[in-house]
Coordinates of C-alpha atoms and ligand atoms in Angstrom, one line a residue:
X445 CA 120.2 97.3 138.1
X446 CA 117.8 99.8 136.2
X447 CA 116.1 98.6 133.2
X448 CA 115.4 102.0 131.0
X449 CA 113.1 102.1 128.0
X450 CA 113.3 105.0 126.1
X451 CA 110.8 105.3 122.7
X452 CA 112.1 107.7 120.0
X453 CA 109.7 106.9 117.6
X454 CA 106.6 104.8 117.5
X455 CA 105.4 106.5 119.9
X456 CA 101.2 107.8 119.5
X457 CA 101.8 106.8 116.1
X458 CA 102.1 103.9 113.4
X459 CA 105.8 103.1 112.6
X460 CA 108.8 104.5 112.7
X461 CA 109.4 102.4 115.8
X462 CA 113.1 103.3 117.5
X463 CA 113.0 102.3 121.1
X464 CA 116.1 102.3 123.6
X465 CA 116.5 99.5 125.7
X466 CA 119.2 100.3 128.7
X467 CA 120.3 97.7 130.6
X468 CA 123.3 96.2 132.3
X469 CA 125.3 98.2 130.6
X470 CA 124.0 96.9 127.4
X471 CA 121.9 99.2 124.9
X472 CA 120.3 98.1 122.1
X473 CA 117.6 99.5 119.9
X474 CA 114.3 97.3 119.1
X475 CA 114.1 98.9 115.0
X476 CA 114.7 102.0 113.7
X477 CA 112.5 102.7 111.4
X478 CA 111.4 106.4 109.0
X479 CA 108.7 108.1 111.1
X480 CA 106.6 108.4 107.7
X481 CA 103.8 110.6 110.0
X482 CA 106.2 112.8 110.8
X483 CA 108.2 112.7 107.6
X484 CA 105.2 113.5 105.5
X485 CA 103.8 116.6 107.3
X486 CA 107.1 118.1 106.1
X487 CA 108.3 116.6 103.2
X488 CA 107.0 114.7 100.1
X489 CA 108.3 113.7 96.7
X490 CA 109.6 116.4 95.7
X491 CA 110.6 118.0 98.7
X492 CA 112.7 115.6 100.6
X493 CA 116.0 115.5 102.9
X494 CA 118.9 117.2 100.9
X495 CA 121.5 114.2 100.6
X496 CA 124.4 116.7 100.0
X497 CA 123.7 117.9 103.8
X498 CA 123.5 114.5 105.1
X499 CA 121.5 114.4 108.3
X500 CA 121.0 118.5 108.8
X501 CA 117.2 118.0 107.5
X502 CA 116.6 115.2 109.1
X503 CA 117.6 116.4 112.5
X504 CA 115.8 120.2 111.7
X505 CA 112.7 118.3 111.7
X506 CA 113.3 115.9 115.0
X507 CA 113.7 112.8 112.3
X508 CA 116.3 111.1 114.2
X509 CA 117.1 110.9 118.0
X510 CA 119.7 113.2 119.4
X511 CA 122.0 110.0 120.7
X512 CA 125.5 111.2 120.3
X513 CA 127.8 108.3 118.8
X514 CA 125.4 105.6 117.1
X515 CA 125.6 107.6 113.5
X516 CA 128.0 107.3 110.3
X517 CA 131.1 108.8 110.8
X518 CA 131.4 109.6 107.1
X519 CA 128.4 112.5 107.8
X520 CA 130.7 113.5 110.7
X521 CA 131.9 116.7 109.1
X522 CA 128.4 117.8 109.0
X523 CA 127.8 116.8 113.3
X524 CA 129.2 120.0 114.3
X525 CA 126.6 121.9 112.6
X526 CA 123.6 119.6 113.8
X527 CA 124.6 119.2 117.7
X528 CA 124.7 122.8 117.9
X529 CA 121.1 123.1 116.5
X530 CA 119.8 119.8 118.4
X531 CA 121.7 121.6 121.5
X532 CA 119.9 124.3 121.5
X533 CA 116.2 122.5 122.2
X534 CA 116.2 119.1 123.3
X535 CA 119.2 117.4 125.2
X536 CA 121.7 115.2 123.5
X537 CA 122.8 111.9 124.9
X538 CA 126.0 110.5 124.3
X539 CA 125.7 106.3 124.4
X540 CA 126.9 103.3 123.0
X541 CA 124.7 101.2 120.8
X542 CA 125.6 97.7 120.9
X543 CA 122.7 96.0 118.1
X544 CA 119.3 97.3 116.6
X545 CA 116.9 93.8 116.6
X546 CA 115.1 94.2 112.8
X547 CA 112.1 92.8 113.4
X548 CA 110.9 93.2 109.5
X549 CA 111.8 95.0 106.3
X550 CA 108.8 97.4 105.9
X551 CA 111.0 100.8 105.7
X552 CA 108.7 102.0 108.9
X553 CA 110.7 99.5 111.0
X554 CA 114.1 99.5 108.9
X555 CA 114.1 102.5 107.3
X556 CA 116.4 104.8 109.2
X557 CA 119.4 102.4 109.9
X558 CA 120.4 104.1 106.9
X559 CA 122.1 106.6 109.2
X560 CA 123.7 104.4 111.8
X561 CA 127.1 103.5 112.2
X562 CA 128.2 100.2 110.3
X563 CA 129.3 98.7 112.9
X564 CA 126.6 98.4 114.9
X565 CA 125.3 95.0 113.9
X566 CA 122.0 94.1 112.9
X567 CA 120.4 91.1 114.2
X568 CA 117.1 89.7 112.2
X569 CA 115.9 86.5 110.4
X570 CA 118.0 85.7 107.1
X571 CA 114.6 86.3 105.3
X572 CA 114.5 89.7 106.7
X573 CA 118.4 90.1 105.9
X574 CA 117.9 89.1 102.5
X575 CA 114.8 90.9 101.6
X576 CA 116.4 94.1 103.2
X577 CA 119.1 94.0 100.5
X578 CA 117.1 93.1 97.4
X579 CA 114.7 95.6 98.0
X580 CA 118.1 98.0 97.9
X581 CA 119.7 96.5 95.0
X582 CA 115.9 97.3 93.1
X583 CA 115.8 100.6 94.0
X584 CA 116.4 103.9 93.0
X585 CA 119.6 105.1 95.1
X586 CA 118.1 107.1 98.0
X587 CA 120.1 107.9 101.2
X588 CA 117.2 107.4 103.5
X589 CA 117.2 103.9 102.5
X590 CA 121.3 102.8 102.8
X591 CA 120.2 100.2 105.4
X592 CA 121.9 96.5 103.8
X593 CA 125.2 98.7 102.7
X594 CA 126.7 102.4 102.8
X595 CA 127.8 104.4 100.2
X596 CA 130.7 106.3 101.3
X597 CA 130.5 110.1 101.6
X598 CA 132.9 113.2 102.3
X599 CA 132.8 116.8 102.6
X600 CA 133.2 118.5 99.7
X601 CA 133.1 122.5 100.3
X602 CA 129.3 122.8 102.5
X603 CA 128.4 119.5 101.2
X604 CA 128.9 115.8 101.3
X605 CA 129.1 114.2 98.6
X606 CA 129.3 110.0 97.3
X607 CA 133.4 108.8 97.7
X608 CA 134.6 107.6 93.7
X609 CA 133.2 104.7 93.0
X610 CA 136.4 103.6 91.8
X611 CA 138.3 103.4 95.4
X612 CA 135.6 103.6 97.6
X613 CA 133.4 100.1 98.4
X614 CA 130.2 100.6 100.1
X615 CA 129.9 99.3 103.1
X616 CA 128.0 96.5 104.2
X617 CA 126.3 96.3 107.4
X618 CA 126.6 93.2 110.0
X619 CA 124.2 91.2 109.6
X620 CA 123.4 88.7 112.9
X621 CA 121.2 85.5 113.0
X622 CA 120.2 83.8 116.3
X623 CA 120.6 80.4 114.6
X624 CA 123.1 79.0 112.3
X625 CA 121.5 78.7 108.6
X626 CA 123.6 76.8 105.9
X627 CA 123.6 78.8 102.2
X628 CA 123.7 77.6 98.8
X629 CA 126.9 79.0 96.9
X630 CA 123.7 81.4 95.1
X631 CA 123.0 82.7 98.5
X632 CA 126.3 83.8 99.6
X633 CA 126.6 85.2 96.1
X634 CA 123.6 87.5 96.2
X635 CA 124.9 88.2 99.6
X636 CA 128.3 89.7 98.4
X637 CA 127.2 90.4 95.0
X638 CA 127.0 94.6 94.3
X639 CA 124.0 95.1 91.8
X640 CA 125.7 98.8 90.6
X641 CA 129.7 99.6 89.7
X642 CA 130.7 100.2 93.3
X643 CA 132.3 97.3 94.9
X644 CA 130.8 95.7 98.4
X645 CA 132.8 96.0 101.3
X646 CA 131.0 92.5 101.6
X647 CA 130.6 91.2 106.1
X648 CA 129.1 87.5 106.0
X649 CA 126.2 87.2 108.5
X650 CA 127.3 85.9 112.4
X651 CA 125.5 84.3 114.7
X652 CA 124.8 85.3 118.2
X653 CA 122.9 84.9 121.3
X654 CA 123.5 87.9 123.4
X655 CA 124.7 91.2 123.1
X656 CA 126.6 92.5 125.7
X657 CA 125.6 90.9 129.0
X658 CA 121.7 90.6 127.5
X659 CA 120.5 87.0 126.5
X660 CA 118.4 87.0 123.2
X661 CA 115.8 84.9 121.9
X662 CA 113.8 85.9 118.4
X663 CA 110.6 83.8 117.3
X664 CA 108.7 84.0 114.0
X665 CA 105.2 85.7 113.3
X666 CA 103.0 86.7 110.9
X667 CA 102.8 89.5 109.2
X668 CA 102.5 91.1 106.1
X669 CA 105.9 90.5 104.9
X670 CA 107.9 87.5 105.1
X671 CA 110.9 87.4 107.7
X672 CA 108.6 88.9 110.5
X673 CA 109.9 88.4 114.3
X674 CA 109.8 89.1 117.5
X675 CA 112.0 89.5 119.9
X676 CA 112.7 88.7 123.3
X677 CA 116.2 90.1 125.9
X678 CA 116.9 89.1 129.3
X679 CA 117.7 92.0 131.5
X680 CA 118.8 91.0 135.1
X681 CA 115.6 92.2 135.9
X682 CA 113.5 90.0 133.8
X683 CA 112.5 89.4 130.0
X684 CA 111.5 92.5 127.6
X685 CA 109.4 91.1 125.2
X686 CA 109.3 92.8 121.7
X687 CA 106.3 92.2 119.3
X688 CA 107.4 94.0 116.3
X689 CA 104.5 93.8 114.1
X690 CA 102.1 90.9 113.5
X691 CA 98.8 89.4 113.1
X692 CA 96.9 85.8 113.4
X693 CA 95.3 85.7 110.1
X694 CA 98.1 85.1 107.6
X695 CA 98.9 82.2 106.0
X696 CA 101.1 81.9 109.4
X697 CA 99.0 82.8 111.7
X698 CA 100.1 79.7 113.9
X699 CA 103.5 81.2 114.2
X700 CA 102.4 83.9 115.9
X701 CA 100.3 81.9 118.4
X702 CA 103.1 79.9 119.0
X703 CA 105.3 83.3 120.1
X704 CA 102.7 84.0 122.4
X705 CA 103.2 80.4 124.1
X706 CA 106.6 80.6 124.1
X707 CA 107.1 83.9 125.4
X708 CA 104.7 83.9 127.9
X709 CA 107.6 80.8 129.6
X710 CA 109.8 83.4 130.2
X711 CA 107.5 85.2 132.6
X712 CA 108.4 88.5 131.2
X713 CA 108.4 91.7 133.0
X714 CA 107.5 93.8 130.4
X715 CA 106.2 93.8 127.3
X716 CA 106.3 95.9 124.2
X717 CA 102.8 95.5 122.2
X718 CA 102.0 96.7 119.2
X719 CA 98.5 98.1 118.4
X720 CA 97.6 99.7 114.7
X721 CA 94.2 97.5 114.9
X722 CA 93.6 98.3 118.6
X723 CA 90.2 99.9 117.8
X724 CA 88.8 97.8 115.1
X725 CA 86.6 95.0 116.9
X726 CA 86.1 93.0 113.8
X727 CA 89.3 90.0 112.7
X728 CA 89.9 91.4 110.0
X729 CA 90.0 89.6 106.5
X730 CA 92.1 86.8 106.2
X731 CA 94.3 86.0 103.1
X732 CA 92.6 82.6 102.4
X733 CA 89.5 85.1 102.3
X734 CA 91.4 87.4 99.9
X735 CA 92.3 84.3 97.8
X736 CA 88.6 83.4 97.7
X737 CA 86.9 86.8 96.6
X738 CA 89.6 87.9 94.2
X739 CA 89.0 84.2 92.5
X740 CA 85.6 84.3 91.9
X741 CA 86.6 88.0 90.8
X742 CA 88.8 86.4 87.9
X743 CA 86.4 83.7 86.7
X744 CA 84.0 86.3 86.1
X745 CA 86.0 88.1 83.8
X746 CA 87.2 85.2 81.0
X747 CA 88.3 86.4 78.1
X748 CA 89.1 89.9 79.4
X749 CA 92.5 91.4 81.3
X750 CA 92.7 90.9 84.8
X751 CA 95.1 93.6 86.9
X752 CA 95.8 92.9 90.3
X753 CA 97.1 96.0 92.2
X754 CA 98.6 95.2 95.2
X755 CA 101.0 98.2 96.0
X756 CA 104.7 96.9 95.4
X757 CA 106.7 94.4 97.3
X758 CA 103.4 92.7 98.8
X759 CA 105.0 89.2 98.1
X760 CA 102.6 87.3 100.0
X761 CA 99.8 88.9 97.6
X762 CA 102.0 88.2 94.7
X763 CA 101.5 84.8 95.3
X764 CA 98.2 84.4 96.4
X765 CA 97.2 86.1 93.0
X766 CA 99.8 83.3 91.5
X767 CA 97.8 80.4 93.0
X768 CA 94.2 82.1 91.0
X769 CA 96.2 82.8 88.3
X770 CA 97.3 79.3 88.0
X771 CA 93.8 78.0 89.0
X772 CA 92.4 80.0 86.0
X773 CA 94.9 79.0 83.7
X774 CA 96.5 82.5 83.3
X775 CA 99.8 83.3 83.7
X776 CA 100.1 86.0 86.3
X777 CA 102.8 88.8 84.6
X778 CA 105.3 90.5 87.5
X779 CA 107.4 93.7 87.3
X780 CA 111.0 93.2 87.3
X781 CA 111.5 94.7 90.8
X782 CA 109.3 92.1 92.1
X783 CA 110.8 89.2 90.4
X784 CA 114.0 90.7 91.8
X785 CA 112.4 89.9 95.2
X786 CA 111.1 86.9 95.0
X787 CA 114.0 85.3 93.4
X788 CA 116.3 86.6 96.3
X789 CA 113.6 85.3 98.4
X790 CA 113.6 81.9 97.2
X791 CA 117.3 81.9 98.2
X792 CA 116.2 81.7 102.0
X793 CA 112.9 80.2 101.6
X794 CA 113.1 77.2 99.0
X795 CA 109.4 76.4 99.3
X796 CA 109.0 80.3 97.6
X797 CA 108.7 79.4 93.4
X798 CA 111.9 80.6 92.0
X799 CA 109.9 82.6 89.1
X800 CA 113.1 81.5 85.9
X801 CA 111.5 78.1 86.8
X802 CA 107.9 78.4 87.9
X803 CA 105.4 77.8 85.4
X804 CA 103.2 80.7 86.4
X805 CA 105.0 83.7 86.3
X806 CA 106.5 86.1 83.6
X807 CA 108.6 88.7 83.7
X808 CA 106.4 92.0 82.7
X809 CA 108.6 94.1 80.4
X810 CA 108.3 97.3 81.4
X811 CA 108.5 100.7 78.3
X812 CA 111.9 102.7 79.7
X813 CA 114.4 103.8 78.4
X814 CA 116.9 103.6 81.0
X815 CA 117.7 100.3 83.1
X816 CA 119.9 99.6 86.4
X817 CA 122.2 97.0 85.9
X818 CA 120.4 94.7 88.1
X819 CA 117.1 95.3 85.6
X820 CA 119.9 94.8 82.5
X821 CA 121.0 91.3 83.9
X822 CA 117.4 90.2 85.1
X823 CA 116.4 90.9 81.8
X824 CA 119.0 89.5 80.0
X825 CA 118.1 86.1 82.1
X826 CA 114.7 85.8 81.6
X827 CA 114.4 86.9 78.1
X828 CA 117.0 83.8 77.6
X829 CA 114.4 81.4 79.0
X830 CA 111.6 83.2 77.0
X831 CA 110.3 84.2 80.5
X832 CA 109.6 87.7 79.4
X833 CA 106.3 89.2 78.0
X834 CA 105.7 92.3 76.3
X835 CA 102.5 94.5 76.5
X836 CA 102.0 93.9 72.7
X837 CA 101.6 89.9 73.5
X838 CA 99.0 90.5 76.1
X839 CA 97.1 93.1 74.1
X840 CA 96.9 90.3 71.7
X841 CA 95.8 87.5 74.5
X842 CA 94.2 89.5 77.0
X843 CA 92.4 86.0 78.9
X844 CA 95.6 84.7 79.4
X845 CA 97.0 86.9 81.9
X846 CA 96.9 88.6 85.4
X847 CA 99.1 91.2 84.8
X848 CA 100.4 92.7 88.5
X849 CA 100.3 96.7 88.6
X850 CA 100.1 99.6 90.8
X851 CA 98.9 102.9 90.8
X852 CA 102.4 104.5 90.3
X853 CA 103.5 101.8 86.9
X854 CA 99.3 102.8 85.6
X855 CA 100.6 104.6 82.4
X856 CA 101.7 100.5 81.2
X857 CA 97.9 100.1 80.1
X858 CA 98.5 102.9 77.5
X859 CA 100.7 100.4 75.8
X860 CA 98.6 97.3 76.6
X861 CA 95.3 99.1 75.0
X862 CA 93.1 96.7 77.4
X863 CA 89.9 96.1 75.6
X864 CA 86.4 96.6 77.6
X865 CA 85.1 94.1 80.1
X866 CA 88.3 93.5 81.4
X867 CA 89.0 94.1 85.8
X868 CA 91.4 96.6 87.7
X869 CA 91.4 94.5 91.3
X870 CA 92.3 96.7 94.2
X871 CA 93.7 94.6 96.6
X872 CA 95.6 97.0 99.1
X873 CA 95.1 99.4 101.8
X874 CA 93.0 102.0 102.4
X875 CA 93.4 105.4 101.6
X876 CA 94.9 106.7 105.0
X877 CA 95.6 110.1 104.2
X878 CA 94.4 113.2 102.0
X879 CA 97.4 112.7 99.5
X880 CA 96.4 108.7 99.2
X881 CA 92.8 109.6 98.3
X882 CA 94.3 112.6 95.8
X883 CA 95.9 109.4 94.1
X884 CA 92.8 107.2 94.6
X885 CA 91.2 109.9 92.8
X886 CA 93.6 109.2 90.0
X887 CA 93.5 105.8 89.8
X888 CA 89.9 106.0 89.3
X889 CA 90.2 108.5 86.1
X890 CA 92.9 105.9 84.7
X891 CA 90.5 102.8 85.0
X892 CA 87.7 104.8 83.6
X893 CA 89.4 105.9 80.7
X894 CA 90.5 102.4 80.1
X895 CA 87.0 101.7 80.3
X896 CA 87.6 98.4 82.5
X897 CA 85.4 98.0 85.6
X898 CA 87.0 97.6 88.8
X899 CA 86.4 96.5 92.4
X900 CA 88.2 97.1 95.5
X901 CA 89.1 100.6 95.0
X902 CA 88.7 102.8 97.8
X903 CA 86.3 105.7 97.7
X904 CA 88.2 108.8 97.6
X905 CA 85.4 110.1 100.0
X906 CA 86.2 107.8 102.7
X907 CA 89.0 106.0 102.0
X908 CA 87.8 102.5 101.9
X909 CA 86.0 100.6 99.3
X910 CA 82.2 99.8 99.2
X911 CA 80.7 97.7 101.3
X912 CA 79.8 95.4 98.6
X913 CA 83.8 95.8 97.4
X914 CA 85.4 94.8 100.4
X915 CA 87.2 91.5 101.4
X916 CA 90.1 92.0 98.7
X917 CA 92.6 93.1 101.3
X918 CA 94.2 91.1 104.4
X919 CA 95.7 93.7 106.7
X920 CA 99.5 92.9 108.0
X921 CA 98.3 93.4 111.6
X922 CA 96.0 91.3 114.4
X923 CA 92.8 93.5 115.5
X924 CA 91.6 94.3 119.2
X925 CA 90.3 91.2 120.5
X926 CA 93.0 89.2 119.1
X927 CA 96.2 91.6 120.5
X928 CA 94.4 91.4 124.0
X929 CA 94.3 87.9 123.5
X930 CA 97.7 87.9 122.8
X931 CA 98.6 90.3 126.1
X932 CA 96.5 87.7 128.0
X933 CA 98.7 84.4 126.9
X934 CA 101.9 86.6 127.3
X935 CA 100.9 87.4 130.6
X936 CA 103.2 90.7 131.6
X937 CA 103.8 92.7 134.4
X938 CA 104.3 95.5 132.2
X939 CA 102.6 96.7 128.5
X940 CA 103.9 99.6 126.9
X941 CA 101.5 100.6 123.6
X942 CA 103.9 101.6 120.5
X943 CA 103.1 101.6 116.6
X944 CA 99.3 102.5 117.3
X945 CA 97.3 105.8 117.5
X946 CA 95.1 104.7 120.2
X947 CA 97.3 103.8 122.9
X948 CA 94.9 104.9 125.7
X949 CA 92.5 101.9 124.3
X950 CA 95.5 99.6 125.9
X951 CA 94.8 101.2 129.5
X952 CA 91.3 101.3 129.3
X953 CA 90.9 97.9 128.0
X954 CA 93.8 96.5 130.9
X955 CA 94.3 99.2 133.1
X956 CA 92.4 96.9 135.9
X957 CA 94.5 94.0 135.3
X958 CA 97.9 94.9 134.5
X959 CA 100.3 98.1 134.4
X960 CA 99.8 99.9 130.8
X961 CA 102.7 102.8 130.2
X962 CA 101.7 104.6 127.9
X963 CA 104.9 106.2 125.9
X964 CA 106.5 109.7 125.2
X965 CA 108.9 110.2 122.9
X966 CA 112.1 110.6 124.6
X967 CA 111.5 110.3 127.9
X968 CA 112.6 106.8 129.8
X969 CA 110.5 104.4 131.4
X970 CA 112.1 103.4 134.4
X971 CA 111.1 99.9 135.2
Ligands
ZN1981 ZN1 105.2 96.3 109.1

């Protein structure tokens, strides 16, 4: 029987990964994930997808794949309207998905399950599961990003509007696991809980082992967010082996190694590698390194603020800043959102602090007006266990505190007043992108006017910091030498390049030793 791999996204690019696998009569889809390349060269903060014409926009603009019978049926009134357009330039396919494998929660790889059916179940680690769903319980409500539950929608004259949250629950997706876990009674509550009015429409996790007739096995890497796995599924013609994304150089880098060995057992016929590091020849920084600069960083600046900017939900950061905060004897101050995380977090990971107990952290109390229910009730928690602090009490102890910011909560310092000598710590990625280095530019007037010095900031010029500035960031993914190394062990008949720009660099560096197929979007690889 034909195995078919079909790449809808991912493909000559980083993220947005959606790729078809086809065989025995099984389909799944390894992620499906927002194309933020494509996204972003037509839309942007203030020009996004119209949520009151559901998936027109996104299909105008080739967003999602024209597959027939994998999306919502709530947006259904509006599928009339968008086969007729999608029709009329590429061909549609009508199939059956039977799974999409997660392999993390970075929105590049999850982002777009938003618009699938809830019924097609999603299988990933309970880290992943759990992470998924606090990071949509801390958000601001955004269609594009429905991918733990649903919110209900009709037609309402041209448009579709949210169901009344009175009768209508949203809608959770199902949630698979390749191995039984047990859960505290907190766990299953945070599972079921609904952080707004609506009501869940709450599906307990299952576990499973195939999916239609294809075996499935998932193993653990490292990457930059916690949950991270990769997947293998046994065709009749051999094992596909999926990376997802990953690196070596984590604080779990040994995870990935072991993938490698494990995977490489199954003598697999194919597999799917990616490459956003391809090209860089260097291992890149590790986070021990991180730890190490950003320390001696901290020590230098007693007395003084310290703000460590490490873009939101970098977890793994969070608490490697936690460890020098502790080692300095500051207290290292969180956003709400983030405490949201890392409390759900703790729920799958017990060795992750729990921040109402940890010594270490404190709740940042941000100036708004308005609060979510979830931010009410986090609030309302913390401030009981005096876990709270405001910017008035670090003004007044500066030394005492990392307080953990990013570019977009900058305006906080206004309140805080900082006092000179004190550090802004960049500890994130480069500037990609024109609009990045537009806000680089920004950050820059903001840490100047607070008159604190900084390091780590990227150059709005090039993107990346000074030579001398360097070594504050750990990247989420493994560089050249180290994903050829990774081939090698794996040993494949096959290697098909996704999430990377330079997918040629596969070929030329194996072209002599193994098949490299290089993707196009849409069109299948027959193997
Ligand atoms: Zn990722």
């Amino acid at each position: 029987m034909a195995v078919n791999i079909t790449v809808y996204g991912g493909a000559g690019t980083i993220g947005g990964n959606k790729i078809l696998l086809e065989a025995d009569d099984t389909v799944i889809s390894f992620d499906f994930g927002i194309n933020y390349h494509l996204w972003s060269q037509y839309f942007e903060e203030y020009l996004k997808p119209r949520t009151a014409r559901g998936v027109v926009d996104l299909f105008e603009i080739g967003l999602l794949p024209p597959l027939k019978g994998i999306y919502r049926k709530d947006l259904e009134p509006l599928w009339e309207n968008v086969w007729d357009r999608v029709i009329s330039n590429t061909k549609v396919r009508e199939i059956h998905l039977d799974a999409v494998l997660l392999s993390h929660a970075h929105l590049d790889h999850s982002g777009h399950i938003s618009f699938l059916d809830p019924d097609i179940p999603i299988v990933c680690s309970p880290t992943t599961a759990f992470l998924v769903k606090a990071i949509q319980d801390s958000s601001v409500s955004d269609f594009e990003k429905e991918v733990c539950y649903a919110t209900p929608r009709e037609e309402q004259g041209r448009l579709l509007a949210s169901r009344h949250w009175k009768k209508y629950s949203s809608i959770q997706r199902q949630f698979c696991f390749t191995k039984p876990v047990s859960f505290s009674s907190k766990a299953h509550d945070f599972w079921r809980e609904s952080v707004g009015a609506r009501q869940m429409d709450c599906k307990l996790p299952k576990i499973i082992n195939k999916i239609g007739n294809l075996e499935l096995r998932a193993f653990p890497v490292d990457h930059s967010i916690y949950g991270a796995t990769a997947f293998a599924v046994k065709t009749s013609d051999g094992w596909i082996v999926y990376t997802g994304d990953l690196r070596m150089h984590g604080e779990t880098g040994d995870k990935t190694r072991q993938f490698a060995t494990e995977a490489a057992k199954l003598h697999p016929i194919t597999l799917l590698c990616e490459g956003t590091n391809i090209s860089k020849e260097n291992n890149a920084t590790s986070e021990e390194e991180v730890m190490q600069n950003a320390l001696g960083r901290v020590k230098d600046a007693e007395g003084k603020l310290v703000v460590a900017d490490f873009g939101p939900r970098n977890l793994e950061r969070l608490l490697t800043f936690r460890e020098i905060a502790s080692h300095c004897g500051r207290k290292l101050a969180i956003l709400p959102k983030d405490a949201y995380l890392l409390q759900s977090l703790h729920l799958t990971m017990p060795e992750i602090p729990d921040p109402i107990t940890d010594a270490t952290l404190l709740i940042y109390e941000e100036v708004k007006n308005v609060r979510e229910k979830w931010e009410k009730d986090l609030h309302t928690l913390y401030q009981s266990q005096s876990k709270t602090v405001s910017p008035e009490d670090i003004r007044r102890n500066e030394g005492d505190f990392i307080l953990c910011l990013s570019f977009w909560d900058i305006n906080e310092l206004i309140d805080i007043k900082p006092s000179e000598g004190g550090i802004y710590i960049y500890s994130s990625s480069e500037a990609f992108d024109e609009e990045q280095r537009i806000d680089v530019k920004r950050l820059r007037q903001w840490i100047e006017h607070f008159g604190l010095s900084s390091v780590g900031v990227p150059d709005p010029e090039t993107g990346k910091p000074s030579e001398a500035e360097q070594g504050l960031h750990s990247s989420g993914h493994a560089s050249g030498p180290e994903i050829l190394e990774l081939i090698e062990t794996i040993n494949p008949e096959v290697v098909i390049p996704i999430h990377t720009e330079h997918p040629g660099f596969f070929a030329s560096k194996l072209g002599s030793v193994r098949e490299v197929r290089i993707p196009k979007i849409g069109v299948p690889i027959k193997l």
